[in-house]
Structures are given as structure tokens and as C-alpha cells.
mmCIF file of C-alpha atoms in Angstrom:
data_model
loop_
_atom_site.group_PDB
_atom_site.id
_atom_site.type_symbol
_atom_site.label_atom_id
_atom_site.label_comp_id
_atom_site.label_asym_id
_atom_site.label_seq_id
_atom_site.Cartn_x
_atom_site.Cartn_y
_atom_site.Cartn_z
ATOM 1 C CA MET A 106 49.732 -56.469 -24.652
ATOM 2 C CA SER A 107 49.603 -52.657 -24.875
ATOM 3 C CA THR A 108 48.373 -50.663 -21.904
ATOM 4 C CA TYR A 109 45.457 -48.251 -22.136
ATOM 5 C CA VAL A 110 45.803 -45.230 -19.829
ATOM 6 C CA TYR A 111 42.740 -43.406 -18.450
ATOM 7 C CA GLY A 112 44.426 -40.989 -16.069
ATOM 8 C CA ILE A 113 47.000 -40.297 -13.383
ATOM 9 C CA ILE A 114 46.211 -40.141 -9.670
ATOM 10 C CA ALA A 115 48.128 -39.910 -6.415
ATOM 11 C CA ALA A 116 49.296 -43.218 -4.978
ATOM 12 C CA SER A 117 47.299 -42.316 -1.859
ATOM 13 C CA HIS A 118 44.073 -42.004 -3.886
ATOM 14 C CA PRO A 119 41.180 -44.071 -2.449
ATOM 15 C CA ASP A 120 40.640 -47.468 -4.041
ATOM 16 C CA LEU A 121 38.549 -47.538 -7.204
ATOM 17 C CA PRO A 122 35.233 -49.419 -7.172
ATOM 18 C CA GLU A 123 35.661 -53.172 -7.327
ATOM 19 C CA GLY A 124 34.901 -54.613 -10.737
ATOM 20 C CA LEU A 125 35.295 -51.301 -12.585
ATOM 21 C CA ALA A 126 35.515 -51.990 -16.318
ATOM 22 C CA GLY A 127 36.820 -49.820 -19.128
ATOM 23 C CA VAL A 128 37.097 -49.826 -22.899
ATOM 24 C CA GLY A 129 36.801 -52.868 -25.138
ATOM 25 C CA ASP A 130 34.252 -55.536 -25.957
ATOM 26 C CA PRO A 131 34.269 -57.363 -23.646
ATOM 27 C CA ALA A 132 35.164 -54.466 -21.361
ATOM 28 C CA MET A 133 38.680 -54.653 -19.978
ATOM 29 C CA PRO A 134 39.100 -54.741 -16.167
ATOM 30 C CA VAL A 135 40.553 -51.505 -14.786
ATOM 31 C CA ARG A 136 43.632 -51.677 -12.581
ATOM 32 C CA VAL A 137 46.105 -49.289 -10.972
ATOM 33 C CA LEU A 138 49.871 -49.091 -11.568
ATOM 34 C CA THR A 139 51.782 -47.415 -8.740
ATOM 35 C CA GLU A 140 55.162 -45.689 -9.029
ATOM 36 C CA GLY A 141 56.399 -43.721 -6.004
ATOM 37 C CA GLU A 142 53.795 -41.124 -5.014
ATOM 38 C CA LEU A 143 51.893 -41.458 -8.300
ATOM 39 C CA ALA A 144 49.692 -44.063 -9.910
ATOM 40 C CA ALA A 145 48.084 -44.605 -13.318
ATOM 41 C CA VAL A 146 44.577 -45.908 -13.897
ATOM 42 C CA VAL A 147 44.899 -48.415 -16.748
ATOM 43 C CA SER A 148 43.563 -51.521 -18.426
ATOM 44 C CA ASP A 149 44.778 -53.767 -21.190
ATOM 45 C CA ALA A 150 44.318 -52.046 -24.557
ATOM 46 C CA PRO A 151 41.903 -53.836 -26.880
ATOM 47 C CA GLU A 152 42.931 -54.471 -30.470
ATOM 48 C CA GLY A 153 41.615 -52.083 -33.108
ATOM 49 C CA LEU A 154 40.185 -49.583 -30.648
ATOM 50 C CA ARG A 155 38.082 -46.878 -32.309
ATOM 51 C CA PRO A 156 36.180 -43.951 -30.761
ATOM 52 C CA LYS A 157 32.798 -45.672 -30.690
ATOM 53 C CA ARG A 158 30.170 -44.287 -28.354
ATOM 54 C CA ARG A 159 30.380 -47.299 -26.034
ATOM 55 C CA ASP A 160 34.119 -46.912 -25.541
ATOM 56 C CA LEU A 161 34.015 -43.114 -25.255
ATOM 57 C CA LEU A 162 31.448 -43.464 -22.479
ATOM 58 C CA ALA A 163 33.495 -46.203 -20.801
ATOM 59 C CA HIS A 164 36.581 -43.975 -20.825
ATOM 60 C CA GLN A 165 34.622 -41.090 -19.302
ATOM 61 C CA ASN A 166 32.989 -43.357 -16.723
ATOM 62 C CA VAL A 167 36.344 -44.615 -15.461
ATOM 63 C CA LEU A 168 37.572 -41.040 -15.068
ATOM 64 C CA SER A 169 34.335 -39.989 -13.353
ATOM 65 C CA GLU A 170 34.650 -42.831 -10.859
ATOM 66 C CA ALA A 171 38.285 -41.946 -10.167
ATOM 67 C CA GLY A 172 37.522 -38.230 -9.949
ATOM 68 C CA SER A 173 34.644 -38.694 -7.522
ATOM 69 C CA GLU A 174 37.092 -39.693 -4.776
ATOM 70 C CA GLY A 175 39.990 -37.332 -5.478
ATOM 71 C CA SER A 176 42.006 -35.456 -8.050
ATOM 72 C CA VAL A 177 42.680 -37.155 -11.381
ATOM 73 C CA LEU A 178 44.811 -35.995 -14.289
ATOM 74 C CA PRO A 179 42.743 -37.228 -17.261
ATOM 75 C CA MET A 180 44.161 -38.673 -20.446
ATOM 76 C CA ARG A 181 42.299 -38.238 -23.695
ATOM 77 C CA PHE A 182 40.557 -41.162 -25.328
ATOM 78 C CA GLY A 183 42.997 -43.461 -27.129
ATOM 79 C CA SER A 184 45.990 -42.989 -24.816
ATOM 80 C CA VAL A 185 48.014 -46.181 -25.252
ATOM 81 C CA ALA A 186 51.494 -47.147 -24.036
ATOM 82 C CA PRO A 187 53.483 -50.190 -25.230
ATOM 83 C CA ASP A 188 53.290 -51.869 -21.821
ATOM 84 C CA ASP A 189 52.963 -51.337 -18.055
ATOM 85 C CA ASP A 190 56.679 -50.667 -17.607
ATOM 86 C CA THR A 191 56.511 -47.749 -20.041
ATOM 87 C CA VAL A 192 53.704 -46.198 -18.004
ATOM 88 C CA THR A 193 55.540 -46.479 -14.690
ATOM 89 C CA SER A 194 58.744 -45.173 -16.290
ATOM 90 C CA VAL A 195 56.914 -42.064 -17.487
ATOM 91 C CA LEU A 196 55.435 -41.559 -14.010
ATOM 92 C CA ALA A 197 58.912 -41.701 -12.498
ATOM 93 C CA GLU A 198 60.522 -39.421 -15.104
ATOM 94 C CA ARG A 199 57.864 -36.691 -14.839
ATOM 95 C CA ALA A 200 56.805 -37.096 -11.248
ATOM 96 C CA ASP A 201 57.331 -33.444 -10.288
ATOM 97 C CA HIS A 202 55.209 -32.189 -13.180
ATOM 98 C CA TYR A 203 52.354 -34.619 -12.568
ATOM 99 C CA GLN A 204 52.292 -33.937 -8.850
ATOM 100 C CA GLU A 205 52.134 -30.186 -9.487
ATOM 101 C CA ARG A 206 49.273 -30.633 -11.983
ATOM 102 C CA LEU A 207 47.347 -32.853 -9.576
ATOM 103 C CA ARG A 208 47.637 -30.189 -6.898
ATOM 104 C CA THR A 209 46.441 -27.524 -9.330
ATOM 105 C CA LEU A 210 43.433 -29.586 -10.447
ATOM 106 C CA ASP A 211 42.498 -30.850 -6.996
ATOM 107 C CA GLY A 212 38.805 -30.218 -6.363
ATOM 108 C CA LYS A 213 38.255 -28.820 -9.872
ATOM 109 C CA VAL A 214 35.847 -29.910 -12.609
ATOM 110 C CA GLU A 215 35.259 -28.776 -16.168
ATOM 111 C CA TYR A 216 32.082 -27.452 -17.751
ATOM 112 C CA ASN A 217 32.000 -27.086 -21.510
ATOM 113 C CA VAL A 218 29.565 -24.488 -22.823
ATOM 114 C CA LYS A 219 28.561 -24.369 -26.470
ATOM 115 C CA ALA A 220 26.367 -21.576 -27.800
ATOM 116 C CA THR A 221 24.327 -21.362 -30.963
ATOM 117 C CA HIS A 222 21.726 -18.885 -32.167
ATOM 118 C CA ASP A 223 18.015 -19.505 -32.149
ATOM 119 C CA GLU A 224 17.556 -18.582 -35.807
ATOM 120 C CA GLU A 225 14.161 -16.930 -35.514
ATOM 121 C CA ALA A 226 15.065 -15.057 -32.334
ATOM 122 C CA VAL A 227 18.382 -13.744 -33.658
ATOM 123 C CA LEU A 228 16.766 -12.536 -36.899
ATOM 124 C CA HIS A 229 14.213 -10.637 -34.839
ATOM 125 C CA ARG A 230 17.031 -9.123 -32.790
ATOM 126 C CA VAL A 231 19.045 -8.191 -35.870
ATOM 127 C CA MET A 232 15.989 -6.498 -37.369
ATOM 128 C CA SER A 233 15.248 -4.536 -34.192
ATOM 129 C CA ASP A 234 18.868 -3.426 -33.779
ATOM 130 C CA ASN A 235 19.540 -2.415 -37.386
ATOM 131 C CA PRO A 236 17.564 0.531 -38.860
ATOM 132 C CA GLU A 237 19.122 0.018 -42.294
ATOM 133 C CA ILE A 238 17.848 -3.553 -42.489
ATOM 134 C CA ARG A 239 14.415 -2.504 -41.285
ATOM 135 C CA SER A 240 14.282 0.228 -43.908
ATOM 136 C CA ALA A 241 15.358 -2.104 -46.727
ATOM 137 C CA THR A 242 12.854 -4.734 -45.629
ATOM 138 C CA GLU A 243 10.016 -2.201 -45.634
ATOM 139 C CA ALA A 244 11.064 -0.834 -49.033
ATOM 140 C CA ASN A 245 11.042 -4.338 -50.514
ATOM 141 C CA ARG A 246 7.646 -5.034 -48.964
ATOM 142 C CA GLN A 247 6.143 -1.907 -50.469
ATOM 143 C CA ALA A 248 7.652 -2.827 -53.839
ATOM 144 C CA GLY A 249 5.937 -6.203 -53.774
ATOM 145 C CA GLY A 250 9.051 -8.018 -52.650
ATOM 146 C CA GLY A 251 11.572 -5.883 -54.489
ATOM 147 C CA SER A 252 13.818 -6.683 -57.421
ATOM 148 C CA TYR A 253 16.286 -9.554 -57.460
ATOM 149 C CA GLU A 254 19.138 -7.147 -56.762
ATOM 150 C CA GLN A 255 17.242 -5.588 -53.837
ATOM 151 C CA ARG A 256 16.451 -8.980 -52.311
ATOM 152 C CA LEU A 257 20.065 -10.071 -52.777
ATOM 153 C CA ARG A 258 21.334 -6.909 -51.114
ATOM 154 C CA LEU A 259 18.960 -7.354 -48.179
ATOM 155 C CA GLY A 260 20.066 -10.956 -47.766
ATOM 156 C CA GLU A 261 23.716 -9.910 -47.711
ATOM 157 C CA MET A 262 22.965 -7.260 -45.097
ATOM 158 C CA VAL A 263 21.185 -9.775 -42.870
ATOM 159 C CA VAL A 264 23.985 -12.355 -43.182
ATOM 160 C CA ALA A 265 26.606 -9.729 -42.277
ATOM 161 C CA ALA A 266 24.562 -8.558 -39.296
ATOM 162 C CA VAL A 267 24.100 -12.114 -38.017
ATOM 163 C CA LYS A 268 27.845 -12.792 -38.369
ATOM 164 C CA ALA A 269 28.619 -9.661 -36.384
ATOM 165 C CA ARG A 270 26.074 -10.724 -33.758
ATOM 166 C CA GLU A 271 27.754 -14.142 -33.502
ATOM 167 C CA ALA A 272 31.102 -12.545 -32.690
ATOM 168 C CA GLU A 273 29.521 -10.228 -30.126
ATOM 169 C CA ASP A 274 27.569 -13.028 -28.469
ATOM 170 C CA ALA A 275 30.609 -15.315 -28.309
ATOM 171 C CA GLU A 276 32.462 -12.624 -26.395
ATOM 172 C CA GLU A 277 29.465 -12.003 -24.142
ATOM 173 C CA VAL A 278 29.249 -15.695 -23.245
ATOM 174 C CA ARG A 279 32.901 -15.736 -22.235
ATOM 175 C CA GLN A 280 32.719 -12.477 -20.280
ATOM 176 C CA ALA A 281 29.516 -13.450 -18.478
ATOM 177 C CA LEU A 282 30.773 -16.831 -17.249
ATOM 178 C CA GLU A 283 34.500 -16.206 -16.794
ATOM 179 C CA PRO A 284 34.118 -14.517 -13.364
ATOM 180 C CA ALA A 285 32.432 -17.688 -12.038
ATOM 181 C CA ALA A 286 35.349 -19.890 -13.157
ATOM 182 C CA GLU A 287 38.974 -20.275 -12.153
ATOM 183 C CA ALA A 288 40.243 -20.694 -15.714
ATOM 184 C CA ILE A 289 38.902 -20.876 -19.260
ATOM 185 C CA SER A 290 39.955 -22.697 -22.406
ATOM 186 C CA VAL A 291 38.532 -21.635 -25.764
ATOM 187 C CA GLY A 292 37.847 -24.591 -28.021
ATOM 188 C CA PRO A 293 38.362 -24.800 -31.782
ATOM 189 C CA GLU A 294 36.082 -22.784 -34.025
ATOM 190 C CA SER A 295 33.348 -24.627 -35.860
ATOM 191 C CA SER A 296 30.413 -23.774 -38.084
ATOM 192 C CA GLY A 297 28.261 -25.716 -35.636
ATOM 193 C CA TRP A 298 28.363 -23.135 -32.847
ATOM 194 C CA LEU A 299 29.332 -19.541 -32.238
ATOM 195 C CA ALA A 300 31.066 -20.219 -28.896
ATOM 196 C CA ASN A 301 32.832 -23.297 -27.552
ATOM 197 C CA VAL A 302 34.419 -22.560 -24.192
ATOM 198 C CA SER A 303 35.489 -24.809 -21.324
ATOM 199 C CA PHE A 304 35.489 -23.458 -17.784
ATOM 200 C CA MET A 305 37.444 -24.893 -14.872
ATOM 201 C CA VAL A 306 35.292 -24.588 -11.772
ATOM 202 C CA ALA A 307 35.821 -25.547 -8.161
ATOM 203 C CA ARG A 308 33.605 -28.537 -7.452
ATOM 204 C CA ASP A 309 31.955 -26.789 -4.502
ATOM 205 C CA SER A 310 31.203 -23.745 -6.706
ATOM 206 C CA ALA A 311 29.497 -25.702 -9.484
ATOM 207 C CA ALA A 312 25.994 -24.666 -8.428
ATOM 208 C CA SER A 313 26.958 -20.986 -8.600
ATOM 209 C CA PHE A 314 28.442 -21.450 -12.062
ATOM 210 C CA LEU A 315 25.271 -23.129 -13.322
ATOM 211 C CA GLU A 316 23.204 -20.291 -11.869
ATOM 212 C CA GLU A 317 25.263 -17.867 -13.965
ATOM 213 C CA VAL A 318 24.522 -19.978 -17.040
ATOM 214 C CA ASP A 319 20.794 -19.755 -16.262
ATOM 215 C CA GLN A 320 21.058 -15.979 -15.881
ATOM 216 C CA LEU A 321 22.798 -15.785 -19.253
ATOM 217 C CA ARG A 322 19.967 -17.799 -20.833
ATOM 218 C CA LYS A 323 17.384 -15.410 -19.407
ATOM 219 C CA SER A 324 19.229 -12.289 -20.534
ATOM 220 C CA HIS A 325 20.010 -13.695 -23.995
ATOM 221 C CA PRO A 326 16.894 -15.580 -25.141
ATOM 222 C CA HIS A 327 18.213 -15.649 -28.708
ATOM 223 C CA LEU A 328 21.023 -17.979 -27.568
ATOM 224 C CA ASP A 329 20.856 -21.745 -27.206
ATOM 225 C CA LEU A 330 23.357 -22.704 -24.482
ATOM 226 C CA ARG A 331 24.374 -26.344 -24.105
ATOM 227 C CA VAL A 332 26.324 -27.310 -20.993
ATOM 228 C CA ASN A 333 28.292 -30.538 -20.619
ATOM 229 C CA GLY A 334 29.632 -31.327 -17.171
ATOM 230 C CA PRO A 335 30.878 -31.799 -14.621
ATOM 231 C CA LEU A 336 33.758 -33.427 -16.483
ATOM 232 C CA PRO A 337 37.326 -34.254 -15.582
ATOM 233 C CA PRO A 338 39.316 -31.122 -16.489
ATOM 234 C CA TYR A 339 40.561 -32.369 -19.888
ATOM 235 C CA SER A 340 41.049 -28.877 -21.301
ATOM 236 C CA PHE A 341 43.338 -27.814 -18.468
ATOM 237 C CA VAL A 342 45.871 -30.627 -18.588
ATOM 238 C CA GLU A 343 49.152 -28.977 -19.515
ATOM 239 C CA PRO A 344 51.849 -30.918 -21.377
ATOM 240 C CA GLY A 345 54.886 -32.017 -19.451
ATOM 241 C CA PRO A 346 58.474 -30.803 -19.992
ATOM 242 C CA GLY A 347 59.543 -31.274 -23.568
ATOM 243 C CA GLU A 348 56.036 -32.124 -24.789
ATOM 244 C CA PRO A 349 54.295 -29.980 -27.403
ATOM 245 C CA ALA A 350 50.946 -28.508 -26.459
ATOM 246 C CA GLY A 351 48.023 -30.680 -27.467
ATOM 247 C CA THR A 352 49.684 -34.025 -26.783
ATOM 248 C CA THR A 353 48.552 -36.482 -24.170
ATOM 249 C CA VAL A 354 50.459 -35.939 -20.972
ATOM 250 C CA GLY A 355 53.498 -38.151 -21.102
ATOM 251 C CA ILE A 356 51.837 -41.131 -22.794
ATOM 252 C CA ASP A 357 51.784 -41.878 -26.510
ATOM 253 C CA HIS A 358 48.244 -41.482 -27.741
ATOM 254 C CA ALA A 359 46.379 -42.523 -30.828
ATOM 255 C CA GLU A 360 43.149 -40.569 -31.216
ATOM 256 C CA GLU A 361 40.948 -40.759 -34.265
#
């Protein structure tokens, strides 16, 4: 049977909770494979695994349990190796890299911050900051709403101003929170949010980081900030030697 890999830990890592279960239905028992000074947190891989909510949460729970007692190098959901021997072979081949990454991530957690605009609040801000838009709005009002061309022009001006505000606010989010973090990783762009940034934070500095997020909320009431964390530092796992960026560290992975 294939082996599902949750993460890599030091061989000296404290024992995981007894009875810890992972992905699958029924949930597969979690076990540890040791190779030299490293170990992998694994279970048997269920057939036809898909990223359903239950399994995504199970994957994260296993990593959270492992990370609560020491450093863990997290694998992304769907990391599967052909068998246990393949996993231990990879640990042996890339031991230096994994040990260095574990040292770097020791005591660190990840917070992902996504920002969107409060539509009504950002329109109010755009209006107050842009005399040209205010003037065009007032002219249309006095003209009983204005002509089609005037309304179209005003709409285009507002859209352009909001887009510019999105870019400015995305940069402000990063600049405001970066000093409270040890590293940042900018996520992929999406129409769903104007900023998607992950911050690597020392576990004992998490409260200070969250205070900075609260200050940002107060100073930017037109922003909706959503914080997910603390998480294992997924976004700061660097590929090993010979691996392209964006792959799972050392283990073949099938993510859908």
C-alpha cells in the first residue's frame, strides 16, 4: 500500500498522541518512520483520496499535533510515496537539507492574512480622496442623473480609483505587518481578495503579530482582514536540492 506523508520531524521529537488518526474513511492510524536523525509522520494512503473537507482537516490536525511538541516540516495535502522504504530513502538522501530546514523553522508558525475591501467603506473613501469623482457625481446629480455617457464615464472613474486603492492597500497590508514577522510569502493573485500574504512568526511573538493586525484593522476600517493561523509554516518550506520550487519536499505529491 502507498504511504501518505504528513510531515518530517527530528527522530528525537516527542511521541505523538496515542491513537492519532489521519486521512481516510475510516481514518488511517498515524505512525512514525525513523531514518537516522530524521523521521516522517505517515499513515497508509487511502484509495481515491480527494481534498474533501474532512481529509483536509485531518491532515492539518496531524500536523498541528506534531507541531505542538516541536518543529515539523509540513507536507502539502496529497503527499504520497509508493511505500515506506521510499520515504526513508528520501530522508537518508536529503538528510542535511531537511535538518537545516527543521532548524530554520524551529519555534515558527505561519499566519495567512487575506484582505478584501468593504465595498461601501471603500467607495466612501474613494469619493473623499478624489475631487474629480466628487465633481462628476455632483454634476450628474444636478443633471438629474446625467446622460448615459456621463454615467458610464463616472462608473469607469470609480472602477479605476478602486483598482488603484486595491494596489495601495495590498502594499500597506504587507508593509504594516512585515516588521512583526520573520519572513513573508506572497500568495497567488485572485479576484477574491486584494492581498494574500503569509507571515512566518516566532511562536512566542504571535500575540504581538495579532496586535499589529488589530491596529491595521483600526487604521483601515475599509479593509476586511481575515487571519488564518497559527499554522504549520507551509509557505516557507523550501524545495530540496534538485527539486523545482513549488513541489512537495522530497516526496511525490498528488494534489487536486
